[in-house]
Coordinates of C-alpha atoms in Angstrom, one line a residue:
Chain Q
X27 CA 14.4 -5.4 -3.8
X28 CA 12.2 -2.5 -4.0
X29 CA 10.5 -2.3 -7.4
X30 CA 9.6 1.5 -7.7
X31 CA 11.2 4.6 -6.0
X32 CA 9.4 8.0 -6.4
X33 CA 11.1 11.3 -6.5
X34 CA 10.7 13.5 -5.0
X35 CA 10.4 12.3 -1.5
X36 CA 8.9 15.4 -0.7
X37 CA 7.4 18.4 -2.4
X38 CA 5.9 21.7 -0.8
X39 CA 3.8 23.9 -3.4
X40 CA 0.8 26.5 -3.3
X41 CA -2.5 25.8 -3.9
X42 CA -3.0 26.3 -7.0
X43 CA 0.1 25.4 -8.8
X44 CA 0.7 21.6 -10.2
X45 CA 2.6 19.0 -8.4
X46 CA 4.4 16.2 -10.1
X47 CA 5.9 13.0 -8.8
X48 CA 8.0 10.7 -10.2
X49 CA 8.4 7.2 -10.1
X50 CA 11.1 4.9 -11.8
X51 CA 11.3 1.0 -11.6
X52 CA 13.6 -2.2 -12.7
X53 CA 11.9 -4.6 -14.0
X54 CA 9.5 -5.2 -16.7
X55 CA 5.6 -4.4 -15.9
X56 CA 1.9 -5.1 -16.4
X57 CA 0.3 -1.9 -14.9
X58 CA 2.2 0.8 -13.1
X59 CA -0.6 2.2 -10.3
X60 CA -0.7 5.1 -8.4
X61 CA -2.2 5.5 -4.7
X62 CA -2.5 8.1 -2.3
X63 CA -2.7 8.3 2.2
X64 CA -3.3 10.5 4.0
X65 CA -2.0 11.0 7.0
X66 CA -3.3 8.4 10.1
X67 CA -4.9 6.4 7.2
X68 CA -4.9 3.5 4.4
X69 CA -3.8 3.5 1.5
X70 CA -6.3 4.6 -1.5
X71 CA -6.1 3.6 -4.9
X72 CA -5.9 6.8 -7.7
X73 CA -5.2 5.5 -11.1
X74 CA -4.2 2.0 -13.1
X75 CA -2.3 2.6 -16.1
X76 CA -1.4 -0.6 -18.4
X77 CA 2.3 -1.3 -20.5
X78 CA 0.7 -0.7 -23.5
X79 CA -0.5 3.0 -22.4
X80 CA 1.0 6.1 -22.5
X81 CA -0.9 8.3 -21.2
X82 CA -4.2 8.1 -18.5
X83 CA -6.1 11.5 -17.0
X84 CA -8.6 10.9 -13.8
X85 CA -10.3 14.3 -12.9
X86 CA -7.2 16.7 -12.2
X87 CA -4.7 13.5 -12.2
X88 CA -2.8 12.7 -15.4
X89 CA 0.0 9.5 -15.2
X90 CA 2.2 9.2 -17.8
X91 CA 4.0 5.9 -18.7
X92 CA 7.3 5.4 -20.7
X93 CA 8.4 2.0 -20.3
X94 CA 11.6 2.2 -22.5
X95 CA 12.7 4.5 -19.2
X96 CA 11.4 2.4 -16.8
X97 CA 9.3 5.4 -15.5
X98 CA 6.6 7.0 -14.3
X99 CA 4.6 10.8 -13.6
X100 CA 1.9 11.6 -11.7
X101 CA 0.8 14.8 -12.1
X102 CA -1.7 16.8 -9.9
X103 CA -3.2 20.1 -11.4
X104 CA -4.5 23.0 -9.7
X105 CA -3.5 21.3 -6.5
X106 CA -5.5 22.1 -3.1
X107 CA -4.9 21.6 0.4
X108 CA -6.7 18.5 0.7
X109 CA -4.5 16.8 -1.7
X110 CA -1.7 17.0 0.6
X111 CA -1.2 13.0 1.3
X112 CA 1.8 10.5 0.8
X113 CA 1.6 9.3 -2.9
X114 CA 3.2 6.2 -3.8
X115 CA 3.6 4.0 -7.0
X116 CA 3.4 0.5 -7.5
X117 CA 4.3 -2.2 -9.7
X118 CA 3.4 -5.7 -10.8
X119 CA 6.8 -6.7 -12.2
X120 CA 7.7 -9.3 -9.5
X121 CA 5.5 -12.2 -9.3
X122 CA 1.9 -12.0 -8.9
X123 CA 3.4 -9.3 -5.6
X124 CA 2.4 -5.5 -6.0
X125 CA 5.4 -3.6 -4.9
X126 CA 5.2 0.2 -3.5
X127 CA 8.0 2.9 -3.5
X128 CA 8.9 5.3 -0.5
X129 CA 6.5 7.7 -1.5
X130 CA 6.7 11.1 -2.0
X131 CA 5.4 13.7 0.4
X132 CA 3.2 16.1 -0.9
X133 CA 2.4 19.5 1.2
X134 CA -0.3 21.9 -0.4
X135 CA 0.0 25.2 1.2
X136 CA -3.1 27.1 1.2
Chain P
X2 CA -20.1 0.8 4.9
X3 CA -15.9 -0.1 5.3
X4 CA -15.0 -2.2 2.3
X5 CA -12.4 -3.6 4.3
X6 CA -12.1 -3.1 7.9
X7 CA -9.1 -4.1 10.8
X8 CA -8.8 -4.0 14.6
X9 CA -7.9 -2.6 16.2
X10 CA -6.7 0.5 15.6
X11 CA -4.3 1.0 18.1
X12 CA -2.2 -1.5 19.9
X13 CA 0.6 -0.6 22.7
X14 CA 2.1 -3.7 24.2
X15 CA 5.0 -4.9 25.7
X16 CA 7.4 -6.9 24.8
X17 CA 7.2 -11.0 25.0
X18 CA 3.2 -10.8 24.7
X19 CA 1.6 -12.4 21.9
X20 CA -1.3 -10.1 20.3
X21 CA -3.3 -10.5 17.2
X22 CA -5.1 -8.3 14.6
X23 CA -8.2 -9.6 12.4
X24 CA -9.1 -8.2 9.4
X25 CA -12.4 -8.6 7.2
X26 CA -13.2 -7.4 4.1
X27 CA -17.2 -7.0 2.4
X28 CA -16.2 -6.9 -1.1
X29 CA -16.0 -10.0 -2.2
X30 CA -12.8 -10.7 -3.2
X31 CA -10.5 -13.6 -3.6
X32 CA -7.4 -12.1 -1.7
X33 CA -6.0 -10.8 1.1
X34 CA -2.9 -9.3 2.2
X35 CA -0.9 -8.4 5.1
X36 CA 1.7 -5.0 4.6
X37 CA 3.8 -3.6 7.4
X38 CA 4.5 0.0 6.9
X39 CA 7.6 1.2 9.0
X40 CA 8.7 4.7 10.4
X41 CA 9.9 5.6 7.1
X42 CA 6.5 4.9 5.3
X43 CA 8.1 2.3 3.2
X44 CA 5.4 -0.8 2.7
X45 CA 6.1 -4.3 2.2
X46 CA 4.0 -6.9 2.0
X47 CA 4.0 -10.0 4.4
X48 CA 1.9 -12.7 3.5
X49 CA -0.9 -13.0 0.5
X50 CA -4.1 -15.5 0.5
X51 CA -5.9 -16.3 -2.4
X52 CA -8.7 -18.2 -1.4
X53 CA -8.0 -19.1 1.9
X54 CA -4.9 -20.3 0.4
X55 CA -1.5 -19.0 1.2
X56 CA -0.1 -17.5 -2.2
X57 CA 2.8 -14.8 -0.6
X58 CA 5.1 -15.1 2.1
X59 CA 7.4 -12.7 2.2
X60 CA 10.6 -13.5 4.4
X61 CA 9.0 -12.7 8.0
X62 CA 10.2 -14.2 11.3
X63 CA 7.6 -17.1 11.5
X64 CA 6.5 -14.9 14.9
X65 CA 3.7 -13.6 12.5
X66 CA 1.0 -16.4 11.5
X67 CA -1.9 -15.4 9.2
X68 CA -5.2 -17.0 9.8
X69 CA -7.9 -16.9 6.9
X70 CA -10.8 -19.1 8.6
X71 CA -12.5 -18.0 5.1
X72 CA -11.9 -15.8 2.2
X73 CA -13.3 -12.5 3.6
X74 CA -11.3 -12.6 6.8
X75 CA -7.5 -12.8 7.4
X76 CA -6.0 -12.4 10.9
X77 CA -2.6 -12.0 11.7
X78 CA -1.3 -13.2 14.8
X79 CA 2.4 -12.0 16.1
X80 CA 4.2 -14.1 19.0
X81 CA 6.8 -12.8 21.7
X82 CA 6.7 -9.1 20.1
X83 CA 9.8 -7.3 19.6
X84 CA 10.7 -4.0 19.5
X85 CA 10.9 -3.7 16.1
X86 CA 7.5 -5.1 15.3
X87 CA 6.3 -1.6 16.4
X88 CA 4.7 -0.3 12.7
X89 CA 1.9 0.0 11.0
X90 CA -0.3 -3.0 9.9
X91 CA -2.6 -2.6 6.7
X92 CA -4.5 -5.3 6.2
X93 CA -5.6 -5.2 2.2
X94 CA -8.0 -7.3 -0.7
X95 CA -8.2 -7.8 -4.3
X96 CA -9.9 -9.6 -6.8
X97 CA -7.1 -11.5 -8.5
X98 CA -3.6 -11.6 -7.2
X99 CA -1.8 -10.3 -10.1
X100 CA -1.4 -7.1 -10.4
X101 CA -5.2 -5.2 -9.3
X102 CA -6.5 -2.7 -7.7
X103 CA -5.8 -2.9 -3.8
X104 CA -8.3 -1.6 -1.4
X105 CA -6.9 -1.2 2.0
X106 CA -7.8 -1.6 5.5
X107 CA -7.2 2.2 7.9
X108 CA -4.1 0.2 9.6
X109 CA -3.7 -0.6 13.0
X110 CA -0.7 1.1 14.7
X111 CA 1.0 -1.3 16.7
X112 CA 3.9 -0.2 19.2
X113 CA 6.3 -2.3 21.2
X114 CA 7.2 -1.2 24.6

Protein backbone atom coordinates (compact mmCIF):
# COMPACT_ATOMS: atom_id res chain seq x y z
CA UNK A 1 0.00 0.00 0.00
CA UNK A 2 1.10 3.46 -0.54
CA UNK A 3 3.20 4.60 2.38
CA UNK A 4 2.97 8.54 2.10
CA UNK A 5 0.23 10.73 0.53
CA UNK A 6 0.85 14.57 0.18
CA UNK A 7 -1.78 17.15 0.30
CA UNK A 8 -2.33 19.17 -1.44
CA UNK A 9 -2.22 17.51 -4.82
CA UNK A 10 -1.84 20.79 -6.20
CA UNK A 11 -1.13 24.36 -5.08
CA UNK A 12 -1.04 27.65 -7.28
CA UNK A 13 0.67 30.76 -5.37
CA UNK A 14 2.61 34.08 -6.35
CA UNK A 15 6.03 34.38 -6.31
CA UNK A 16 6.91 35.49 -3.42
CA UNK A 17 4.50 33.99 -1.01
CA UNK A 18 5.40 30.54 0.82
CA UNK A 19 4.16 27.21 -0.29
CA UNK A 20 3.55 24.26 2.01
CA UNK A 21 2.95 20.67 1.33
CA UNK A 22 1.91 18.06 3.37
CA UNK A 23 2.71 14.62 3.72
CA UNK A 24 1.10 11.96 6.13
CA UNK A 25 2.09 8.22 6.36
CA UNK A 26 1.15 4.67 8.21
CA UNK A 27 3.65 3.11 9.30
CA UNK A 28 6.61 3.58 11.50
CA UNK A 29 9.82 5.37 9.89
CA UNK A 30 13.67 5.84 9.77
CA UNK A 31 13.88 9.11 7.67
CA UNK A 32 10.95 10.85 5.97
CA UNK A 33 12.69 12.59 2.61
CA UNK A 34 11.55 15.04 0.37
CA UNK A 35 12.25 15.28 -3.53
CA UNK A 36 11.31 17.46 -6.20
CA UNK A 37 10.71 17.02 -10.58
CA UNK A 38 10.33 18.98 -12.71
CA UNK A 39 8.43 18.65 -15.44
CA UNK A 40 10.02 16.11 -18.46
CA UNK A 41 12.55 15.06 -15.72
CA UNK A 42 13.91 12.75 -12.73
CA UNK A 43 13.37 12.90 -9.69
CA UNK A 44 15.81 15.13 -7.36
CA UNK A 45 16.54 14.61 -3.90
CA UNK A 46 15.80 18.01 -1.43
CA UNK A 47 16.12 17.11 2.16
CA UNK A 48 16.54 13.80 4.59
CA UNK A 49 15.13 14.33 7.88
CA UNK A 50 15.61 11.37 10.58
CA UNK A 51 12.74 9.97 13.41
CA UNK A 52 14.45 11.40 15.97
CA UNK A 53 14.28 15.12 14.30
CA UNK A 54 11.93 17.60 14.41
CA UNK A 55 12.78 20.10 12.56
CA UNK A 56 15.54 20.44 9.27
CA UNK A 57 15.94 23.98 7.07
CA UNK A 58 18.05 23.59 3.52
CA UNK A 59 18.40 27.18 1.99
CA UNK A 60 14.62 28.45 1.67
CA UNK A 61 13.33 24.70 2.55
CA UNK A 62 12.28 23.86 6.09
CA UNK A 63 10.65 20.01 6.75
CA UNK A 64 9.01 19.52 9.76
CA UNK A 65 8.55 15.95 11.29
CA UNK A 66 5.93 14.89 14.04
CA UNK A 67 5.95 11.28 14.09
CA UNK A 68 3.20 10.84 16.90
CA UNK A 69 0.94 12.19 13.66
CA UNK A 70 2.44 10.24 11.28
CA UNK A 71 3.22 13.54 9.30
CA UNK A 72 5.07 15.64 7.45
CA UNK A 73 5.64 19.64 5.97
CA UNK A 74 7.59 20.89 3.53
CA UNK A 75 7.70 24.33 3.44
CA UNK A 76 9.07 26.58 0.58
CA UNK A 77 9.68 30.41 1.43
CA UNK A 78 9.75 33.25 -0.82
CA UNK A 79 8.79 30.81 -3.52
CA UNK A 80 9.86 31.63 -7.31
CA UNK A 81 8.93 30.44 -10.60
CA UNK A 82 11.53 28.06 -10.95
CA UNK A 83 10.39 26.12 -7.99
CA UNK A 84 7.35 25.17 -9.70
CA UNK A 85 7.99 21.11 -9.86
CA UNK A 86 6.03 18.02 -8.57
CA UNK A 87 7.21 17.45 -4.86
CA UNK A 88 6.82 14.21 -3.42
CA UNK A 89 7.66 12.51 0.02
CA UNK A 90 9.03 9.41 0.83
CA UNK A 91 9.32 6.87 3.36
CA UNK A 92 11.53 3.99 4.61
CA UNK A 93 8.82 2.24 6.81
CA UNK A 94 8.39 -0.83 4.54
CA UNK A 95 11.32 -3.01 4.23
CA UNK A 96 14.55 -1.86 3.06
CA UNK A 97 11.77 -0.22 -0.06
CA UNK A 98 11.54 3.74 -0.28
CA UNK A 99 7.99 4.55 -0.92
CA UNK A 100 6.83 7.93 -2.72
CA UNK A 101 3.36 9.68 -2.38
CA UNK A 102 1.20 11.21 -5.37
CA UNK A 103 2.90 14.33 -5.08
CA UNK A 104 1.73 17.54 -4.94
CA UNK A 105 1.78 20.00 -7.82
CA UNK A 106 3.26 23.12 -7.18
CA UNK A 107 2.67 26.26 -9.69
CA UNK A 108 4.64 29.57 -8.96
CA UNK A 109 3.04 32.37 -10.74
CA UNK A 110 5.42 35.05 -11.57
CA UNK B 1 28.98 14.51 -16.01
CA UNK B 2 25.26 12.43 -15.44
CA UNK B 3 25.52 10.67 -12.19
CA UNK B 4 23.14 8.29 -13.42
CA UNK B 5 22.18 8.10 -16.97
CA UNK B 6 19.20 5.88 -19.06
CA UNK B 7 18.33 5.24 -22.73
CA UNK B 8 16.75 6.09 -24.30
CA UNK B 9 14.77 8.79 -23.77
CA UNK B 10 11.94 8.10 -25.78
CA UNK B 11 10.48 4.95 -26.82
CA UNK B 12 7.12 4.52 -29.10
CA UNK B 13 6.43 0.93 -29.95
CA UNK B 14 3.89 -1.33 -30.76
CA UNK B 15 2.37 -3.72 -29.21
CA UNK B 16 3.85 -7.56 -28.98
CA UNK B 17 7.57 -6.23 -29.49
CA UNK B 18 9.99 -6.81 -27.00
CA UNK B 19 12.21 -3.51 -26.18
CA UNK B 20 14.78 -2.86 -23.56
CA UNK B 21 16.18 0.12 -21.56
CA UNK B 22 19.85 0.11 -19.90
CA UNK B 23 20.74 2.17 -17.35
CA UNK B 24 24.25 3.11 -15.80
CA UNK B 25 25.15 4.89 -13.01
CA UNK B 26 29.05 6.73 -12.20
CA UNK B 27 28.64 7.09 -8.64
CA UNK B 28 29.56 4.21 -7.24
CA UNK B 29 26.96 2.77 -5.58
CA UNK B 30 25.76 -0.57 -4.44
CA UNK B 31 22.11 -0.33 -5.76
CA UNK B 32 19.96 0.09 -8.32
CA UNK B 33 16.42 0.43 -8.98
CA UNK B 34 13.82 0.32 -11.46
CA UNK B 35 10.43 2.81 -10.81
CA UNK B 36 7.49 3.12 -13.25
CA UNK B 37 5.83 6.37 -13.00
CA UNK B 38 2.25 6.31 -14.49
CA UNK B 39 -0.10 9.06 -16.00
CA UNK B 40 -1.02 10.02 -12.65
CA UNK B 41 2.65 10.65 -11.46
CA UNK B 42 2.31 8.02 -8.90
CA UNK B 43 5.87 5.96 -8.65
CA UNK B 44 6.40 2.58 -7.60
CA UNK B 45 9.27 0.74 -7.58
CA UNK B 46 9.80 -2.56 -9.61
CA UNK B 47 12.75 -4.33 -8.98
CA UNK B 48 15.91 -3.35 -6.54
CA UNK B 49 19.78 -4.78 -6.96
CA UNK B 50 22.17 -4.63 -4.36
CA UNK B 51 25.21 -5.76 -5.79
CA UNK B 52 24.27 -7.28 -8.69
CA UNK B 53 21.99 -9.10 -6.57
CA UNK B 54 18.30 -8.95 -6.80
CA UNK B 55 17.11 -7.47 -3.30
CA UNK B 56 13.27 -5.99 -4.53
CA UNK B 57 10.82 -7.37 -6.70
CA UNK B 58 7.88 -5.75 -6.60
CA UNK B 59 4.72 -7.80 -8.02
CA UNK B 60 5.39 -7.07 -11.88
CA UNK B 61 4.19 -9.39 -14.76
CA UNK B 62 7.55 -11.44 -15.17
CA UNK B 63 7.34 -9.54 -18.97
CA UNK B 64 9.91 -7.15 -17.24
CA UNK B 65 13.52 -8.82 -16.59
CA UNK B 66 16.30 -6.73 -15.04
CA UNK B 67 19.75 -7.33 -16.11
CA UNK B 68 22.74 -6.06 -13.79
CA UNK B 69 25.89 -7.52 -15.82
CA UNK B 70 27.65 -5.45 -12.89
CA UNK B 71 26.84 -3.10 -10.08
CA UNK B 72 26.97 0.23 -12.06
CA UNK B 73 24.59 -0.93 -14.86
CA UNK B 74 21.00 -2.29 -14.67
CA UNK B 75 18.86 -2.90 -17.80
CA UNK B 76 15.42 -3.70 -17.94
CA UNK B 77 14.07 -5.62 -20.50
CA UNK B 78 10.07 -5.80 -21.22
CA UNK B 79 8.61 -8.74 -23.47
CA UNK B 80 5.33 -8.68 -25.75
CA UNK B 81 4.46 -4.88 -24.49
CA UNK B 82 1.16 -4.03 -23.55
CA UNK B 83 -0.75 -1.09 -23.59
CA UNK B 84 -0.54 -0.42 -20.32
CA UNK B 85 3.26 -0.65 -20.07
CA UNK B 86 3.13 2.91 -21.73
CA UNK B 87 4.82 5.15 -18.60
CA UNK B 88 7.64 6.49 -17.50
CA UNK B 89 10.74 4.42 -16.55
CA UNK B 90 13.32 6.02 -13.90
CA UNK B 91 16.07 4.05 -13.53
CA UNK B 92 17.68 5.10 -9.86
CA UNK B 93 21.07 4.27 -7.35
CA UNK B 94 21.91 4.37 -3.80
CA UNK B 95 24.55 3.52 -1.57
CA UNK B 96 22.79 1.17 0.86
CA UNK B 97 19.31 -0.07 0.32
CA UNK B 98 17.65 1.09 3.34
CA UNK B 99 16.33 4.01 3.41
CA UNK B 100 19.15 6.75 1.41
CA UNK B 101 19.30 9.21 -0.63
CA UNK B 102 18.06 8.27 -4.31
CA UNK B 103 19.62 9.85 -7.31
CA UNK B 104 17.64 9.29 -10.31
CA UNK B 105 18.08 8.66 -13.86
CA UNK B 106 15.89 11.63 -16.52
CA UNK B 107 13.36 8.66 -17.39
CA UNK B 108 12.69 7.24 -20.48
CA UNK B 109 9.11 7.72 -21.74
CA UNK B 110 7.98 4.62 -23.09
CA UNK B 111 4.47 4.49 -25.02
CA UNK B 112 2.56 1.50 -26.29
CA UNK B 113 0.85 1.79 -29.54
Amino acid sequence: SQQGEEDPQALSIQEGENATMNCSYKTSINNLQWYRQNSGRGLVHLILIRSNEREKHSGRLRVTLDTSKKSSSLLITASRAADTASYFCATDGNGNKLVFGAGTILRVKS
Amino acid sequence: DTAVSQTPKYLVTQMGNDKSIKCEQNLGHDTMYWYKQDSKKFLKIMFSYNNKELIINETVPNRFSPKSPDKAHLNLHINSLELGDSAVYFCASSQGATGNTIYFGEGSWLTVV
